[in-house]
Short mmCIF file of C-alpha atoms in Angstrom, two decimals:
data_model
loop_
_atom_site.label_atom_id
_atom_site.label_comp_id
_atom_site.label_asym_id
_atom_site.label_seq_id
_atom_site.Cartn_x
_atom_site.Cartn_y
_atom_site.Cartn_z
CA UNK A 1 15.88 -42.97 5.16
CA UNK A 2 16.66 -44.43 8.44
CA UNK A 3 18.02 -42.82 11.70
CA UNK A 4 21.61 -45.00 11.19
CA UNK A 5 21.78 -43.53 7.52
CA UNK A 6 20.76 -39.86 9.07
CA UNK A 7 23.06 -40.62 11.55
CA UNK A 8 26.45 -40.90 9.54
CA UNK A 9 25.18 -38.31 7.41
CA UNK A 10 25.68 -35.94 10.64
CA UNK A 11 29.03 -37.28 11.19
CA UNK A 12 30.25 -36.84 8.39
CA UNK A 13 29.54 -33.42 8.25
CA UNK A 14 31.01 -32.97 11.90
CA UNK A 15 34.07 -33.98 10.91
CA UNK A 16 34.62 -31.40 8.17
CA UNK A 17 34.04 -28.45 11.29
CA UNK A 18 35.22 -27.26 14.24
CA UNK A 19 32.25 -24.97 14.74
CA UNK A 20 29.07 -25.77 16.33
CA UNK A 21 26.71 -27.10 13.60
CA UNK A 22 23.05 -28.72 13.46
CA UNK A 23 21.99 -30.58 10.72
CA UNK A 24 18.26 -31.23 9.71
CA UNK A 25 17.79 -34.31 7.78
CA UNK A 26 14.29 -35.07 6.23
CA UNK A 27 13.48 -37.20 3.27
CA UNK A 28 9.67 -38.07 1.79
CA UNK A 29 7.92 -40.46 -0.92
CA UNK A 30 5.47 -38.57 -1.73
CA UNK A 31 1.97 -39.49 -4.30
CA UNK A 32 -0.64 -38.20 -5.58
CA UNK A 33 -3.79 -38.94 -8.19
CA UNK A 34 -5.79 -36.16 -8.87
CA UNK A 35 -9.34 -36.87 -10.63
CA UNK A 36 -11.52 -34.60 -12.41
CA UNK A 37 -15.22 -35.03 -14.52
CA UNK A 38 -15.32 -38.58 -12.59
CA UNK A 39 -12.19 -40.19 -14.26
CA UNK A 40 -8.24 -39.78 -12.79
CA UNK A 41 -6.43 -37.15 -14.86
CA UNK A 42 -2.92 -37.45 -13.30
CA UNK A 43 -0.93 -39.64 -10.87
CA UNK A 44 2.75 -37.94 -9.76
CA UNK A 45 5.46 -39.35 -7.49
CA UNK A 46 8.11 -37.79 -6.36
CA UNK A 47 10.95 -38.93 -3.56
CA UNK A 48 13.30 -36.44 -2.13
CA UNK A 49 16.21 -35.84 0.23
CA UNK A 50 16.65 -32.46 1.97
CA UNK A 51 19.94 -31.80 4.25
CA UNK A 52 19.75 -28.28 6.23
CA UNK A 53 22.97 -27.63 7.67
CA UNK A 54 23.32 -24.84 10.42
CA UNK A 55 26.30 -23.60 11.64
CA UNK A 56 27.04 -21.47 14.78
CA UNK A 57 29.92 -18.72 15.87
CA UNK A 58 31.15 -15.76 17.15
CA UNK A 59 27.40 -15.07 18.04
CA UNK A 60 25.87 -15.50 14.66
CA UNK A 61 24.57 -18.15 12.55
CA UNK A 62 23.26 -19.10 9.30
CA UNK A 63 22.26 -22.05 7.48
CA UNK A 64 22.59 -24.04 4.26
CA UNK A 65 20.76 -26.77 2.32
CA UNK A 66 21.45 -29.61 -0.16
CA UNK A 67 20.13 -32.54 -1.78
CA UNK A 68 22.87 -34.29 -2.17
CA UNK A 69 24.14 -36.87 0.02
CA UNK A 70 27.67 -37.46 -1.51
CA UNK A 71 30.80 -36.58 1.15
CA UNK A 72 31.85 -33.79 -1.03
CA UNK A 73 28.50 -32.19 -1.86
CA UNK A 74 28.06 -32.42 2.48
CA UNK A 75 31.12 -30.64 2.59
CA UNK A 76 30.30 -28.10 -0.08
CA UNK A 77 27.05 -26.76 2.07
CA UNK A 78 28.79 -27.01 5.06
CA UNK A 79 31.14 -24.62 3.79
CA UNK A 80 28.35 -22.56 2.51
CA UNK A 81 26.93 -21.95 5.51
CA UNK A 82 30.17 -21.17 7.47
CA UNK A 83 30.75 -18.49 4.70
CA UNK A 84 27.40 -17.09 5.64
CA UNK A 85 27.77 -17.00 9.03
CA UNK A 86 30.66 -14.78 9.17
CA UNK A 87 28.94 -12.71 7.18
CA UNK A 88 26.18 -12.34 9.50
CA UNK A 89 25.68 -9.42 12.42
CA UNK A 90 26.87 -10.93 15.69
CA UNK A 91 23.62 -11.40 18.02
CA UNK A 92 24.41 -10.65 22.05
CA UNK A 93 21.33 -13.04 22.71
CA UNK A 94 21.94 -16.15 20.10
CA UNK A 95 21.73 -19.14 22.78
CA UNK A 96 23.54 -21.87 22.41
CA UNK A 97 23.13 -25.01 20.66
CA UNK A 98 20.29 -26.83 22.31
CA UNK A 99 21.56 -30.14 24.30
CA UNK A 100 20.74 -33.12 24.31
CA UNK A 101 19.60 -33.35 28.76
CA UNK A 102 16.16 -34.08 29.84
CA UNK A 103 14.13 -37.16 28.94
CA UNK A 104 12.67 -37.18 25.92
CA UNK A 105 8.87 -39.23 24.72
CA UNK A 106 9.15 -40.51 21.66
CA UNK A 107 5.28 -40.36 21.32
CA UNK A 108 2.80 -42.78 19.74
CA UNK A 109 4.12 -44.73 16.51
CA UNK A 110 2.99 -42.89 13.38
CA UNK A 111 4.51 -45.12 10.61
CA UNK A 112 1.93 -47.45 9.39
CA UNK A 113 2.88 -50.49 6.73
CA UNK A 114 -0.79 -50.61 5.55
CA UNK A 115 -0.04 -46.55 4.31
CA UNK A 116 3.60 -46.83 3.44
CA UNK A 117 2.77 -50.02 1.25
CA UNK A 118 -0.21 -47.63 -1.18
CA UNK A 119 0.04 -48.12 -4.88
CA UNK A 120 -1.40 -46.22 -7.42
CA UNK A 121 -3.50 -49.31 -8.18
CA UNK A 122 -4.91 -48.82 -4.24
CA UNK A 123 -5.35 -44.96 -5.02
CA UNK A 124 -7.22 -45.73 -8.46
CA UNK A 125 -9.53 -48.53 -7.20
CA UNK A 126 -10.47 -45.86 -4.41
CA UNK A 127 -11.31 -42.66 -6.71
CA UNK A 128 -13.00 -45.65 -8.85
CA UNK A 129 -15.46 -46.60 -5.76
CA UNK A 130 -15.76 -42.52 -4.97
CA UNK A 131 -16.78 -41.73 -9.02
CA UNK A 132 -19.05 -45.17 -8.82
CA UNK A 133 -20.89 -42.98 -6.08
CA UNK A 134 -21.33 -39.99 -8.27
CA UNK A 135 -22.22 -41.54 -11.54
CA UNK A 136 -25.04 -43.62 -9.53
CA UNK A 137 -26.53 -39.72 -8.08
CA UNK A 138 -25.84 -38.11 -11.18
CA UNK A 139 -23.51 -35.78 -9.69
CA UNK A 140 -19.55 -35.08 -11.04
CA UNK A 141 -16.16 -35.93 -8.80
CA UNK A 142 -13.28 -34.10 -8.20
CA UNK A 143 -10.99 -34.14 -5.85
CA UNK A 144 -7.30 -36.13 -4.80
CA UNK A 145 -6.00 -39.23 -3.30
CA UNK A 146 -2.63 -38.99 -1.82
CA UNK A 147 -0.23 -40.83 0.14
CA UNK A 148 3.04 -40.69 1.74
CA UNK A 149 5.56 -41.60 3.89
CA UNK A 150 8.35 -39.34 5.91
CA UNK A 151 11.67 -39.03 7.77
CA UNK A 152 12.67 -36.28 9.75
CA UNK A 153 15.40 -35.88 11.74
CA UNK A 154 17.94 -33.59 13.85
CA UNK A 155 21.09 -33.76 15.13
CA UNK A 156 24.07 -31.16 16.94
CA UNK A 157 27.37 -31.08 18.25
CA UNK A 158 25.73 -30.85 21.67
CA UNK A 159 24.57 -34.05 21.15
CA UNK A 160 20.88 -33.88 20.12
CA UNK A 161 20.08 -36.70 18.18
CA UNK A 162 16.15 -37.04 17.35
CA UNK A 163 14.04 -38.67 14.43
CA UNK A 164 10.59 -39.25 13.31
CA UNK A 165 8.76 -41.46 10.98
CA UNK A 166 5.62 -41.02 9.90
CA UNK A 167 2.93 -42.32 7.06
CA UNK A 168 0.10 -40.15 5.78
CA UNK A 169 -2.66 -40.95 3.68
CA UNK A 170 -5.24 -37.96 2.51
CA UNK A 171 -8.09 -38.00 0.45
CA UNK A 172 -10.08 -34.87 -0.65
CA UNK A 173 -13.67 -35.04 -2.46
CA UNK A 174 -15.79 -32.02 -4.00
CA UNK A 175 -19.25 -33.66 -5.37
CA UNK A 176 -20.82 -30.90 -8.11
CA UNK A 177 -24.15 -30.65 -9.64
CA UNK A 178 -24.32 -28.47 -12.71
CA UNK A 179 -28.01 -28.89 -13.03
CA UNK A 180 -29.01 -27.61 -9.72
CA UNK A 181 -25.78 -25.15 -9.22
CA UNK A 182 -24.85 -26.98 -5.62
CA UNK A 183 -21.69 -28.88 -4.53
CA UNK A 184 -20.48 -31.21 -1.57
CA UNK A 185 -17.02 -31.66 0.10
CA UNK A 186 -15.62 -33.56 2.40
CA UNK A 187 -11.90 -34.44 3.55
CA UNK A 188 -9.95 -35.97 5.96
CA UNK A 189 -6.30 -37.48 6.57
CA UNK A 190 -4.81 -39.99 8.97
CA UNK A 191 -1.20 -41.59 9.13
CA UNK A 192 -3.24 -44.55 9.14
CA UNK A 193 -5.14 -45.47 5.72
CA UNK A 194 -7.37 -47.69 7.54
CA UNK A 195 -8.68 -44.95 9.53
CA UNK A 196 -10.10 -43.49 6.51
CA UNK A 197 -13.63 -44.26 4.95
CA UNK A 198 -13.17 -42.62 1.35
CA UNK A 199 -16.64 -44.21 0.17
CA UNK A 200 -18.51 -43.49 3.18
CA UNK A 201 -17.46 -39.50 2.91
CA UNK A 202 -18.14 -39.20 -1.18
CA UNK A 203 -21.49 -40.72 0.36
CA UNK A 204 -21.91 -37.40 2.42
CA UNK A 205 -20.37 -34.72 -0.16
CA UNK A 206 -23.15 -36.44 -2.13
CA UNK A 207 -25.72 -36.03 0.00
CA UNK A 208 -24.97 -32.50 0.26
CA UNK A 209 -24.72 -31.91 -3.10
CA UNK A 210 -28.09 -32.95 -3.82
CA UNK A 211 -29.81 -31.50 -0.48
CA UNK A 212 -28.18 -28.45 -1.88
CA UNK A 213 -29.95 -28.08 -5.23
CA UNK A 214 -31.19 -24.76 -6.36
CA UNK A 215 -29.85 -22.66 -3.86
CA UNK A 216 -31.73 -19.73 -2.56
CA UNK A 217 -30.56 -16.24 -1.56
CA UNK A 218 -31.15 -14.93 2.35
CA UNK A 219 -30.44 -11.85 3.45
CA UNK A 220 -26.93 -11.25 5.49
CA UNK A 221 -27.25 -10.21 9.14
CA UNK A 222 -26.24 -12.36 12.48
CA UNK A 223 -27.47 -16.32 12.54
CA UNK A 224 -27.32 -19.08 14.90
CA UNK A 225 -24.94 -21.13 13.19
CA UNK A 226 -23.62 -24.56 13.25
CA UNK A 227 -19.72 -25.32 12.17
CA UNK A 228 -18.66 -28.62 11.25
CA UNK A 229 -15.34 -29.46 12.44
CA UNK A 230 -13.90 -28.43 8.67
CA UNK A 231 -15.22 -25.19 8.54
CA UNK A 232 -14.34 -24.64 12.92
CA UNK A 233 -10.36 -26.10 12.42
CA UNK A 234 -10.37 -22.85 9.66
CA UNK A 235 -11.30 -20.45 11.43
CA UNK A 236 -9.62 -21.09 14.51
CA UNK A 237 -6.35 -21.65 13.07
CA UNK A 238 -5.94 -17.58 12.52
CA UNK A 239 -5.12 -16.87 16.26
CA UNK A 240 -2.63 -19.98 17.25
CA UNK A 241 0.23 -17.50 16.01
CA UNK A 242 -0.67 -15.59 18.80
CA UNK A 243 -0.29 -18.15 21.51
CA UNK A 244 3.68 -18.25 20.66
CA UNK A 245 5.68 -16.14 23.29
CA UNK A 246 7.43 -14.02 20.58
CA UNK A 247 4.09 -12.62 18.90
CA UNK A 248 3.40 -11.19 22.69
CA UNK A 249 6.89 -10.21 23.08
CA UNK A 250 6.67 -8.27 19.75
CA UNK A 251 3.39 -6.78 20.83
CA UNK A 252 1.54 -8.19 17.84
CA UNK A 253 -0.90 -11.07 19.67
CA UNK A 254 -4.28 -10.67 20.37
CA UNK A 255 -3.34 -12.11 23.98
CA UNK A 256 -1.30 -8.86 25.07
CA UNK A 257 -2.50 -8.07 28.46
CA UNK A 258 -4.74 -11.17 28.46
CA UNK A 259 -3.37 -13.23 30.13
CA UNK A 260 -5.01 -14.71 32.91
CA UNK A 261 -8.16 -13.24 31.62
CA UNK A 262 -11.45 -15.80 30.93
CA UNK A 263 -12.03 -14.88 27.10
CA UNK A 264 -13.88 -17.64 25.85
CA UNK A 265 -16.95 -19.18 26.82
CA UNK A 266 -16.45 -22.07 29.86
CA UNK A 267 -16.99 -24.86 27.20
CA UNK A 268 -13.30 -24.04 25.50
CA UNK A 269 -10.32 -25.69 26.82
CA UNK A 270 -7.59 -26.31 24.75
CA UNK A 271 -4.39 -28.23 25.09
CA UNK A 272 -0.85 -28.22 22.23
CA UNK A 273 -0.71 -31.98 22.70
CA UNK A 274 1.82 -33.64 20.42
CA UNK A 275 1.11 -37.02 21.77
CA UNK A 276 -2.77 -37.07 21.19
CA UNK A 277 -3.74 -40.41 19.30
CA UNK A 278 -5.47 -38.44 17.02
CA UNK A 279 -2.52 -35.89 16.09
CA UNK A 280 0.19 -36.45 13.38
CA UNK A 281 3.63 -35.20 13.43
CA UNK A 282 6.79 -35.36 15.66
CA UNK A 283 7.81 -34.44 19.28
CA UNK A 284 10.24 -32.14 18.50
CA UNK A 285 10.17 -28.75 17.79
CA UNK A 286 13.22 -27.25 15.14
CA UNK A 287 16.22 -27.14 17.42
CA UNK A 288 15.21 -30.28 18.63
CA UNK A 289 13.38 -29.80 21.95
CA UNK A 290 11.08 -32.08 22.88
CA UNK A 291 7.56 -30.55 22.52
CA UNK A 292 5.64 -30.80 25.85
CA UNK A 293 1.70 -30.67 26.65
CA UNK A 294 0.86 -27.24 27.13
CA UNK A 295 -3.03 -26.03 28.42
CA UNK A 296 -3.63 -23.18 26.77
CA UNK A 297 -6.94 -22.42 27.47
CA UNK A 298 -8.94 -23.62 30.81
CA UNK A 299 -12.34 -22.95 30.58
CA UNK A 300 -12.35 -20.10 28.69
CA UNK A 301 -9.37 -18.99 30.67
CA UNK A 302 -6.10 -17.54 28.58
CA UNK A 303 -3.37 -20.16 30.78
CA UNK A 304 -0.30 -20.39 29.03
CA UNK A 305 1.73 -19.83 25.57
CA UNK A 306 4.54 -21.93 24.07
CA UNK A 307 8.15 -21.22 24.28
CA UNK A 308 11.10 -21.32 22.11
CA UNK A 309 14.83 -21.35 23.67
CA UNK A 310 15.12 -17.91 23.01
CA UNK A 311 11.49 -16.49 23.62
CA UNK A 312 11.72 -18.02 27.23
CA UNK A 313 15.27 -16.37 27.86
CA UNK A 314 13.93 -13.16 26.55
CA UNK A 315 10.22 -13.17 28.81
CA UNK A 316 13.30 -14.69 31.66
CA UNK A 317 15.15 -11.18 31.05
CA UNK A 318 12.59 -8.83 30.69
CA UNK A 319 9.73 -7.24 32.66
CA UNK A 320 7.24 -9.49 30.85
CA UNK A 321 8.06 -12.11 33.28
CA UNK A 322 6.38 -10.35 36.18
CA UNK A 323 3.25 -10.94 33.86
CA UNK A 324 3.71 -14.31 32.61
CA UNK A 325 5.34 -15.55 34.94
CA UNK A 326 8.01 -18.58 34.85
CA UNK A 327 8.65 -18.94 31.22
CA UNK A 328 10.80 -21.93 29.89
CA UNK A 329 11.05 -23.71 26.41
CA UNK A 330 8.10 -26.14 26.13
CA UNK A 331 9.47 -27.24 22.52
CA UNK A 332 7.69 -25.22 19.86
CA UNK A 333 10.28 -23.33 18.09
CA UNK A 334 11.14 -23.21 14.28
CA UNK A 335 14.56 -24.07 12.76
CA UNK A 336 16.77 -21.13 13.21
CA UNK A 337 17.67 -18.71 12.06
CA UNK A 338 13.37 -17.25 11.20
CA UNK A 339 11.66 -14.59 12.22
CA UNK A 340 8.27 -16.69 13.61
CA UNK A 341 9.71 -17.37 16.93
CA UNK A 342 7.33 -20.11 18.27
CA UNK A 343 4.11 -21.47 17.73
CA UNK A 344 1.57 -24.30 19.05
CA UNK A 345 0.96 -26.71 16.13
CA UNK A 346 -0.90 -29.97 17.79
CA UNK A 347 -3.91 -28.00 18.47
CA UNK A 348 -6.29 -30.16 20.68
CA UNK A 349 -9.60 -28.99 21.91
CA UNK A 350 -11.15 -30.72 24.92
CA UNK A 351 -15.00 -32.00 24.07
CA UNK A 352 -18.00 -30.97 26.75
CA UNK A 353 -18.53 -32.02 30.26
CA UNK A 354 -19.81 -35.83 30.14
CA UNK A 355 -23.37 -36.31 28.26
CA UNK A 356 -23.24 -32.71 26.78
CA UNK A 357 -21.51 -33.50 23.49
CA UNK A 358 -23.57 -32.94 20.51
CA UNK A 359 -24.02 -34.30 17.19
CA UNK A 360 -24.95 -32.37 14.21
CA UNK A 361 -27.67 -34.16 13.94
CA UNK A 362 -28.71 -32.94 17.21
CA UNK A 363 -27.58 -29.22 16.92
CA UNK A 364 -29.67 -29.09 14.15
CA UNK A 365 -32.87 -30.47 15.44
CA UNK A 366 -32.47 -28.25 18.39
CA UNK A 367 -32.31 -25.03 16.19
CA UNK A 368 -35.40 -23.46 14.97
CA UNK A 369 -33.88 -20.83 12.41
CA UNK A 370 -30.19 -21.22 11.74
CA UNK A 371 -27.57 -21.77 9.26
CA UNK A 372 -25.12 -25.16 8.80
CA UNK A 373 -21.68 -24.50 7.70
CA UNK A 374 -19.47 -27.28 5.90
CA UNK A 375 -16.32 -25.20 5.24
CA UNK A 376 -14.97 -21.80 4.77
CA UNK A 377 -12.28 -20.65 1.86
CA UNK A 378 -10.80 -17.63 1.25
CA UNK A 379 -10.28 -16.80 5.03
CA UNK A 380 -8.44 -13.00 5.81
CA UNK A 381 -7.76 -11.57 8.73
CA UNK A 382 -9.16 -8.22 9.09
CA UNK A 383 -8.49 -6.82 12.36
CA UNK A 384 -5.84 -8.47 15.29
CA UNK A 385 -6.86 -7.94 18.25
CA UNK A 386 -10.24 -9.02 18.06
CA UNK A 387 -9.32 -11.27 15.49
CA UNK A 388 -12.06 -10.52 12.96
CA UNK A 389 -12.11 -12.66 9.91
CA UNK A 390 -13.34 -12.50 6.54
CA UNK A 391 -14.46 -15.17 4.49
CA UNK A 392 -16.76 -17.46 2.40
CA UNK A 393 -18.99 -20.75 3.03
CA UNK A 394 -18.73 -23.39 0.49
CA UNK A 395 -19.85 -26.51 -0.52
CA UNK A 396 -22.72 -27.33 1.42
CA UNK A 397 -24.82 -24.20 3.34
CA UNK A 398 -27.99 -25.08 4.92
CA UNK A 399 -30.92 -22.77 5.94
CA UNK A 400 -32.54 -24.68 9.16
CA UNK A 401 -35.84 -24.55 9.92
CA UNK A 402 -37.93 -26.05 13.34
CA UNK A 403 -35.11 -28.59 13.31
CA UNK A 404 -35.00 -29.34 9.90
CA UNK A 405 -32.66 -28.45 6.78
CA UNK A 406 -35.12 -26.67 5.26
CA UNK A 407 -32.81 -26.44 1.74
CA UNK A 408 -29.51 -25.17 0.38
CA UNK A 409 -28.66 -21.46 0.13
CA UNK A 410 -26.77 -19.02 -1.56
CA UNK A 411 -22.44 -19.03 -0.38
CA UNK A 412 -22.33 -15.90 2.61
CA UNK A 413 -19.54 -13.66 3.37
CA UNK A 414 -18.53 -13.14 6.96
CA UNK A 415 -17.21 -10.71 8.95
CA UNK A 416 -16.76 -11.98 12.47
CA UNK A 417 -14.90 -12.18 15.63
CA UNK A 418 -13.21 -15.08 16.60
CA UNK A 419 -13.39 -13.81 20.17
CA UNK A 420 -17.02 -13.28 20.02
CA UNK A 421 -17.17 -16.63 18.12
CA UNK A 422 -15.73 -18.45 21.08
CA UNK A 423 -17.72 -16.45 23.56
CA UNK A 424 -20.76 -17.45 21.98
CA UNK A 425 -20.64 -21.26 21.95
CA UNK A 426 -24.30 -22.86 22.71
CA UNK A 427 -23.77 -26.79 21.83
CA UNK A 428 -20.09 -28.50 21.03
CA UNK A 429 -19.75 -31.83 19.99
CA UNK A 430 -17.21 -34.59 20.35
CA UNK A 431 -13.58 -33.25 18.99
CA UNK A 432 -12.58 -35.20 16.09
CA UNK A 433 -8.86 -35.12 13.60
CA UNK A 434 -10.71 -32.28 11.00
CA UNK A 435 -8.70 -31.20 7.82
CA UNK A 436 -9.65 -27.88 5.87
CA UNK A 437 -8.03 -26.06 3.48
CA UNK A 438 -6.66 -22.73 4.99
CA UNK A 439 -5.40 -24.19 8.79
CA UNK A 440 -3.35 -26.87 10.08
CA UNK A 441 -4.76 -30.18 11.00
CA UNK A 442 -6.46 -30.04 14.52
CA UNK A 443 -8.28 -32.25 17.08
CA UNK A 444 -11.70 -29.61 16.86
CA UNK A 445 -15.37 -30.62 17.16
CA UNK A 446 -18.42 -28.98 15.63
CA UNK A 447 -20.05 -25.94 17.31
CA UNK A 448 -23.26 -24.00 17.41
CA UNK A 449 -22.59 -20.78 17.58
CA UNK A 450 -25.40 -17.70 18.10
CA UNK A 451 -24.92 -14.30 16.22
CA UNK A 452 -22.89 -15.40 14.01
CA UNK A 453 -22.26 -12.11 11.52
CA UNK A 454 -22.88 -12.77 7.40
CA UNK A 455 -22.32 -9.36 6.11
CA UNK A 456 -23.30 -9.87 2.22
CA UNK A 457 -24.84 -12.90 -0.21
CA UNK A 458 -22.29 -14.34 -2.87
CA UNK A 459 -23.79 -15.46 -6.41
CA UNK A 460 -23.06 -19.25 -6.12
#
C-alpha cells in the first residue's frame, strides 16, 4: 500500500462521521522458510491489510478494526466503533485528537528494493549455503529465513497525516551436535538484506557448536562474565517499561524516586533514538507524534523518560512535576485506547570513551577465570525494583581460563540484578543492531561484567 491509497482510505471514512476519528492503516508481505535436520521443511507467505479505526466523543473513545477495504465494509467499522464509544465511561482527562503542528523528520529511508524484491528461491539458496556449512562440520541446522516488507500509516480529523515504509530481512541459525550434546546460535536482522552475512554467522554458530563439545558442569556462584550483544539486548530489555512516564506515574517503575540519581556505572549512556542508522521502525509514536531523541541515561545518570500526550498532561497536573520537572510528549505513546501508556522502543546505547571499546576477543584474553555468554532464554522478572531476573544461557557457554576458552560448559541459571549488572560494567565494546529472542531489537554492545550471580547448573 501506498500513502495516496492510505490516504483515500481515510477520507472515505471521514466522510461517513461527524465525530473526531483516527484511522491506523498498516499492510505487510510477509515470508518465511523454516529449515530443520539441514533441509527446508516449510516456506509460508502471507499479505495482509489491517484498518484500525478510532473514534472520539463526549470524552470517551473506542476503536474498531477491519480488513476490508471496500466503502461499505469502512463504513461498517466505523459504525462499530461509534457504537462502542457511547458505550464507554466518559474520561475528564481524554485529550484531544493529536494535531498535525510542529515539524516533523521523516528519518532515514528504510525501504530497500534489494529486500522487498526476496524470493523464496533467494531464501532457499541461502539456508542451502548455511546447511552446506553444517554438513561440511558434521553438525545439524535449524533455524529461519524471513523477509518482508511494510506500510504503516496514520491519519485524524486534526489533520495528522503520517506513513512509513519499511523492508526487513531476518535470518535465525541454531547449529546442534548430537554427538557431543553442544549447540551454536546466532541471529541478526536488518531492513537491508545486504547488511546481512547469513554464511559468515552459520560459520560462528558452528564454531561454537564444536568448541562446545562435551560440556562440563561448574559449580553456580558469582563470575566475571562476558555478554555478547544477543544475550545483553535480553536482559536489558526488562526495565525500558520503566522509563515510560506512566509506569512512574502508576508507581510501578524501578525509577520512582530515581531520578536524577547516577545508577549505573559511568560507561552507560543511553539515548531512544528513532533516527539511528542502525535502528528500524518509524518516527511516530501511535497517535501520531513524532518520536524525538530522548537521553535517558548520562553516564550512569537516570536523565529523562518518554512521554505520551496524556502522561505529560498528567506529570503537567500533578505534584510529580516538581520532581521531573517540565514534562511534554516526546512521541512514544501506543494507539489509544491501552493501558501501557508510553514506552522507549529505539533503544540506543552509546559505546566507550575513544580507544576503550572492546572486542570479545579482547575481553576474553583479558579475563583469567570467567564465563562467555551467547544468549539467554526463558528470561522472568523476579523482583521490580531492583529488577532481578531469572533465566538460562544457551547455545554457546564458555568457561575462560588465563585468556583462553578453556571449553564449553553446562547451561546456568541466573538470578541477578540488572542494577547491579549495570553497576558492574569492567570492558564494553562497540554497540552494534543485536536481535535475541525475549527483547526488542536494540543498538547494544557486548559487556564484561564482574559478579555476575549463577544460582544453579542446568542438565544440557
Amino acid at each position: 500500500m501506498l500513502k495516496d491509497t492510505a490516504a483515500r482510505i481515510f477520507e472515505t471514512i471521514r466522510r461517513h462521521t461527524a465525530h473526531d476519528v483516527e484511522v491506523t492503516i498498516s499492510s505487510a508481505d510477509f515470508s518465511l522458510t523454516r529449515f530443520a535436520n539441514n533441509g527446508i521443511h516449510q516456506n509460508v507467505s502471507d499479505s495482509g491489510v489491517s484498518i484500525s479505526i478510532r473514534t472520539a466523543f463526549d470524552g470517551k473513545t473506542a476503536r474498531a478494526t477491519t480488513n476490508k477495504t471496500d466503502d461499505e465494509s469502512l463504513r461498517r467499522t466505523l459504525e462499530a466503533a461509534e457504537r462502542l464509544t457511547r458505550v464507554q465511561e466518559s474520561d475528564p482527562d481524554m485529550l484531544p485528537m493529536a494535531s498535525a503542528e510542529g515539524e516533523f523528520e521523516s528519518g532515514p529511508s528504510r525501504h530497500f528494493a534489494e529486500t522487498a524484491v526476496l524470493m523464496p528461491e533467494d531464501r532457499a539458496n541461502t539456508v542451502g549455503e548455511i546447511v552446506d556449512v553444517a554438513k561440511r562440520n558434521k553438525v545439524v541446522a535449524a533455524g529461519i529465513y524471513s523477509s518482508s516488507e511494510s506500510f504503516e500509516a496514520i491519519f485524524n480529523s486534526n489533520g495528522v497525516a503520517r506513513s512509513h515504509r519499511q523492508t526487513l530481512a531476518e535470518v535465525s541459525i541454531t547449529m546442534l551436535s548430537d554427538a557431543t550434546r553442544s549447540s551454536g546460535w546466532q541471529k541478526a536482522n536488518s531492513p537491508d538484506v545486504r547488511a546481512l552475512d547469513p554464511v559468515r554467522m552459520a560459520e560462528i554458530a558452528v564454531r561454537k557448536a564444536l568448541d562446545s563439545a562435551d560440556p562440563q558442569e561448574l559449580p553456580p556462584g558469582k563470575y566475571t562474565v562476558i555478554l555478547e550483544p544477543s544475550a545483553v539486548l535480553d536482559l536489558v530489555g526488562f526495565m525500558f517499561q520503566d522509563f515510560g512516564a506512566q509506569s512512574v506515574i502508576d508507581e510501578r517503575s524501578f525509577l520512582n524516586d530515581r531520578m536524577g540519581q547516577r545508577l549505573f556505572s559511568e560507561m552507560v549512556t543511553i539515548t531512544d533514538d528513532a533516527y539511528h542508522p542502525l535502528q528500524a521502525g518509524q518516527a511516530f509514536d501511535g497517535e501520531g507524534v513524532p518520536k524525538q531523541r530522548v537521553p535517558l541515561v548520562e553516564k550512569g545518570v537516570i536523565k529523562n523518560l518518554v512521554y505520551s500526550r496524556s502522561a505529560a498532561e498528567r506529570v503537567t497536573k500533578s505534584d510529580l512535576v516538581k520532581r521531573l520537572g517540565a514534562a511534554r510528549p516526546t512521541g512514544h505513546g501506543f494507539s489509544l485506547p491501552n493501558d501501557l501508556g508510553d514506552m522507549p522502543m529505539n533503544i540506543v546505547f552509546a559505546g566507550p570513551p575513544a580507544g576503550q571499546s572492546k572486542t570479545v576477543e579482547q575481553m576474553i584474553a583479558e579475563t583469567d577465570r570467567g564465563i562467555l555468554v551467547t544468549r539467554c532464554w526463558y528470561i522472568r522478572e523476579v523482583e521490580p525494583y531492583q529488577k532481578v531476573l531469572t533465566g538460562m544461557t544457551r547455545d554457546g557457554t564458555f568457561l575462560i581460563e588465563d585468556g583462553k576458552l578453556k571449553h564449553g560448559i553446562r547451561n546456568f541459571r541466573f538470578n541477578q540484578s540488572l542494577v547491579e549488572m549495570l553497576q558492574n560494567i569492567l570492558a564494553m565494546g562497540t554497540p552494534v543492531r543485536a536481535s535475541g529472542e525475549e527483547a526488542f531489537d536494540m543498538v547494544v554492545p557486548a559487556l564484561k561484567v564482574k559478579d555476575f550471580h549463577f544460582s544453579s547448573v542446568t542438565k544440557f
